[in-house]
């Protein structure tokens, strides 16, 4: 009887631990390979920050603000910098639906080619709101990992989606702090 | 029927009083056309006029002072423009602060503190803005003009109903007096277009590599606390933003829309092919939500309405009871200039600019601007 009780207690404890840790993937997922294609979802300017991060991390990358499926040739990872800039969309001559369609096609093709998606949200609180959230809700579930600047996740939206879809979430204080996890996310070429 | 009794004596007194008031008001009014002196540092190599680069500006209200600091070592050439919009005081004060303090050891720094000098000679009608504001320096008070966003209509009139700027953008008529809509300028254009043309000529003749246009905007304006960059400067802007974050200054990046024509960050890059960046800070005194306009609002940046607006989530910058004082706004500009200069060093080592004796942004933020300025003589 005592053994059964101990076994039941162990199973119960494991279930509790599982319940609390479900979906919470911590630490950097070092599965991404180079070369990288960097693009934005929402025509934001932070895509240039991602490009600088890639250079600082000495990664082989191509920046294409308006990347299409053609740009996926020889690409091993797509880095999508998420956040909507109306100014950026206007400048690119795109509306929300067209931009969504572009990313959608890119993500579908990447899925077919087994190219993983690493998502970055670097604009903080300023890049949240209805339009940005639409992109986050649509495309974050397709990512393997997301790096988010803390002020952009005050309401826990990223946690919620990551928990539900089993995605690694890395929260950083400022953009500059994204460098280390970004670097670690890529398998060294050596 | 009431008949008014003629009283020539009373009428004469009233007429005389009116003349007296007009006489003294006229003096006060004309004082707005005087440029207050700027006291350059020992590092100044040449002081010239914008008309040196475009003769048509000579003896016009569009001509303005240009300060050139040439370093001993050859390097890059940097242009800093203050006062494009004279109702954005952090822009003008930052430029003055630089002229009065810096030494350049490598490269060249060209500073125009009053880019639109005509805009400093009047204030926006029906806004109730003060004519100026004063700052405490170590040896007394110093007075600065608070002007208008636009060229004085006395100098450029009338406005067209529709303005098609030199880059082909259709704008409302008043924008023909907005320097930051008139690039790349026109040789035979209106005064503001000629100023823009003069600046483009300066950029070419001084072989500028990096050009910065300092601005401010209302806290409810979305492009605020921002680095707005031409696509040729994207990497530089991104590098600078990260350095600014390390220094404790939060900025956002905004790319210059290629289809919004006539602005400095667009046309300097497109026509003169220089790295072009515009910097924005948050100035409550030019916002629509502000309470009573005053010199104190310009300097201290405190406003109850903005505190309320921030609580309602209507602003694009944090705004509390402490306000956003001029010293903080100037410190932000200085920090951004530092970060961009150091970014240039990393990206293009052949065009390095080395500035010395620049007031440290952290000290300006803490101790204020006055200790880096001389009092008016």
Coordinates of N, CA and C in Angstrom, one line a residue, chain A residues 87, chain B residues 81 84-85 87-91 94 149 178 180-181 212-219 221-229 244 249-254 260 263-265 277-283 286 316-317 324 328-334 336-337 340:
Chain A
X87 N 4.3 53.6 -42.2 CA 5.2 54.4 -43.0 C 6.0 53.4 -44.0
Chain B
X81 N 22.8 70.3 -39.0 CA 21.8 71.4 -39.3 C 20.9 71.6 -38.1
X84 N 16.2 74.1 -38.6 CA 15.4 73.9 -39.9 C 14.0 74.4 -39.5
X85 N 13.5 74.0 -38.3 CA 12.2 74.5 -37.8 C 12.5 75.3 -36.5
X87 N 10.8 76.5 -34.3 CA 10.0 76.3 -33.1 C 10.3 74.9 -32.5
X88 N 11.5 74.4 -32.9 CA 12.0 73.2 -32.3 C 13.3 73.5 -31.6
X89 N 13.3 74.1 -30.4 CA 14.5 74.7 -29.8 C 15.6 73.7 -29.5
X90 N 15.4 72.4 -29.2 CA 16.5 71.5 -28.9 C 17.4 71.4 -30.1
X91 N 16.9 71.6 -31.3 CA 17.6 71.5 -32.6 C 18.6 72.7 -32.6
X94 N 21.2 72.6 -29.6 CA 22.3 71.6 -29.7 C 23.4 72.2 -30.7
X149 N 7.8 77.3 -37.5 CA 8.2 76.2 -38.4 C 8.5 76.7 -39.8
X178 N 8.2 75.7 -45.8 CA 8.8 74.7 -44.9 C 10.1 74.2 -45.5
X180 N 12.0 71.9 -44.7 CA 12.1 70.5 -44.8 C 11.1 69.8 -45.7
X181 N 10.6 70.6 -46.7 CA 9.8 70.1 -47.8 C 10.3 70.6 -49.1
X212 N 23.4 65.5 -40.8 CA 22.4 65.3 -39.8 C 21.5 66.5 -39.7
X213 N 20.2 66.3 -39.7 CA 19.2 67.4 -39.5 C 18.5 67.2 -38.2
X214 N 18.7 68.2 -37.3 CA 18.1 68.0 -35.9 C 16.7 68.6 -35.8
X215 N 15.8 67.9 -35.2 CA 14.4 68.3 -35.1 C 13.8 68.0 -33.8
X216 N 12.6 68.4 -33.6 CA 11.7 68.0 -32.5 C 10.3 67.8 -33.0
X217 N 9.5 67.1 -32.3 CA 8.1 66.9 -32.7 C 7.3 66.8 -31.4
X218 N 6.0 67.0 -31.6 CA 5.0 66.9 -30.5 C 5.0 65.5 -30.0
X219 N 4.7 65.3 -28.7 CA 4.7 64.0 -28.1 C 3.6 63.0 -28.7
X221 N 3.0 62.8 -31.8 CA 3.4 62.5 -33.2 C 4.1 61.1 -33.2
X222 N 3.8 60.2 -34.2 CA 4.3 58.9 -34.1 C 5.8 58.8 -34.3
X223 N 6.4 59.7 -35.2 CA 7.8 59.6 -35.4 C 8.5 60.5 -34.4
X224 N 8.8 59.9 -33.3 CA 9.4 60.7 -32.1 C 10.5 59.9 -31.5
X225 N 11.4 60.6 -30.8 CA 12.6 59.9 -30.2 C 13.1 59.0 -31.2
X226 N 13.3 59.5 -32.4 CA 13.6 58.6 -33.6 C 14.8 59.0 -34.3
X227 N 15.4 58.0 -35.0 CA 16.5 58.2 -36.0 C 15.8 57.9 -37.3
X228 N 15.6 58.9 -38.1 CA 15.0 58.6 -39.4 C 16.2 58.6 -40.4
X229 N 16.3 57.5 -41.1 CA 17.5 57.3 -42.0 C 17.1 57.1 -43.4
X244 N 23.3 53.8 -28.5 CA 22.4 54.7 -27.6 C 21.7 53.9 -26.5
X249 N 19.8 55.7 -23.7 CA 18.8 56.6 -24.4 C 18.0 55.7 -25.4
X250 N 16.7 55.6 -25.2 CA 15.9 54.8 -26.0 C 15.5 55.6 -27.3
X251 N 15.7 55.0 -28.4 CA 15.4 55.6 -29.7 C 14.6 54.6 -30.5
X252 N 13.9 55.0 -31.5 CA 13.3 54.1 -32.5 C 13.9 54.4 -33.9
X253 N 13.9 53.4 -34.7 CA 14.4 53.5 -36.1 C 13.2 53.8 -37.0
X254 N 13.3 54.7 -37.9 CA 12.3 54.9 -38.9 C 13.0 55.1 -40.3
X260 N 8.1 59.9 -50.1 CA 7.8 61.2 -49.5 C 8.9 62.1 -49.8
X263 N 12.1 66.0 -48.4 CA 12.7 66.1 -47.0 C 14.2 65.9 -47.0
X264 N 14.8 66.5 -46.0 CA 16.3 66.4 -46.0 C 16.8 64.9 -46.0
X265 N 16.2 64.1 -45.2 CA 16.7 62.7 -45.1 C 16.5 61.9 -46.4
X277 N 20.6 61.6 -42.2 CA 19.9 61.2 -41.0 C 19.2 62.4 -40.4
X278 N 17.9 62.1 -40.0 CA 17.2 63.2 -39.2 C 16.9 62.7 -37.8
X279 N 17.1 63.5 -36.8 CA 16.9 63.1 -35.4 C 15.7 63.9 -34.8
X280 N 14.9 63.2 -34.1 CA 13.7 63.7 -33.5 C 13.7 63.6 -32.0
X281 N 13.3 64.6 -31.2 CA 13.1 64.5 -29.8 C 11.6 64.9 -29.5
X282 N 11.2 64.8 -28.3 CA 9.8 65.2 -28.0 C 9.7 66.5 -27.3
X283 N 9.0 67.5 -27.9 CA 8.8 68.8 -27.4 C 7.4 69.2 -27.2
X286 N 5.4 72.4 -28.7 CA 4.8 72.5 -30.1 C 3.7 71.6 -30.3
X316 N 3.3 58.9 -27.9 CA 4.3 58.0 -28.4 C 5.6 58.0 -27.6
X317 N 5.6 58.7 -26.5 CA 6.7 58.8 -25.6 C 6.2 58.8 -24.2
X324 N 9.5 66.7 -20.1 CA 10.7 66.3 -21.0 C 11.4 67.7 -21.2
X328 N 17.2 67.5 -21.4 CA 17.2 66.1 -21.8 C 17.1 66.0 -23.3
X329 N 16.3 66.9 -23.9 CA 16.1 66.8 -25.4 C 17.5 67.1 -26.1
X330 N 18.2 68.1 -25.6 CA 19.5 68.4 -26.1 C 20.5 67.3 -25.9
X331 N 20.4 66.7 -24.7 CA 21.3 65.5 -24.4 C 21.1 64.4 -25.3
X332 N 19.8 64.2 -25.7 CA 19.5 63.1 -26.6 C 20.1 63.3 -28.0
X333 N 20.0 64.6 -28.4 CA 20.6 64.9 -29.7 C 22.1 64.7 -29.7
X334 N 22.7 65.2 -28.6 CA 24.2 65.1 -28.5 C 24.6 63.6 -28.5
X336 N 23.0 61.1 -29.7 CA 22.8 60.5 -31.1 C 23.9 60.9 -32.0
X337 N 24.3 62.2 -31.9 CA 25.4 62.6 -32.8 C 26.7 61.8 -32.5
X340 N 26.4 58.3 -33.8 CA 26.5 58.2 -35.3 C 27.9 58.4 -35.7

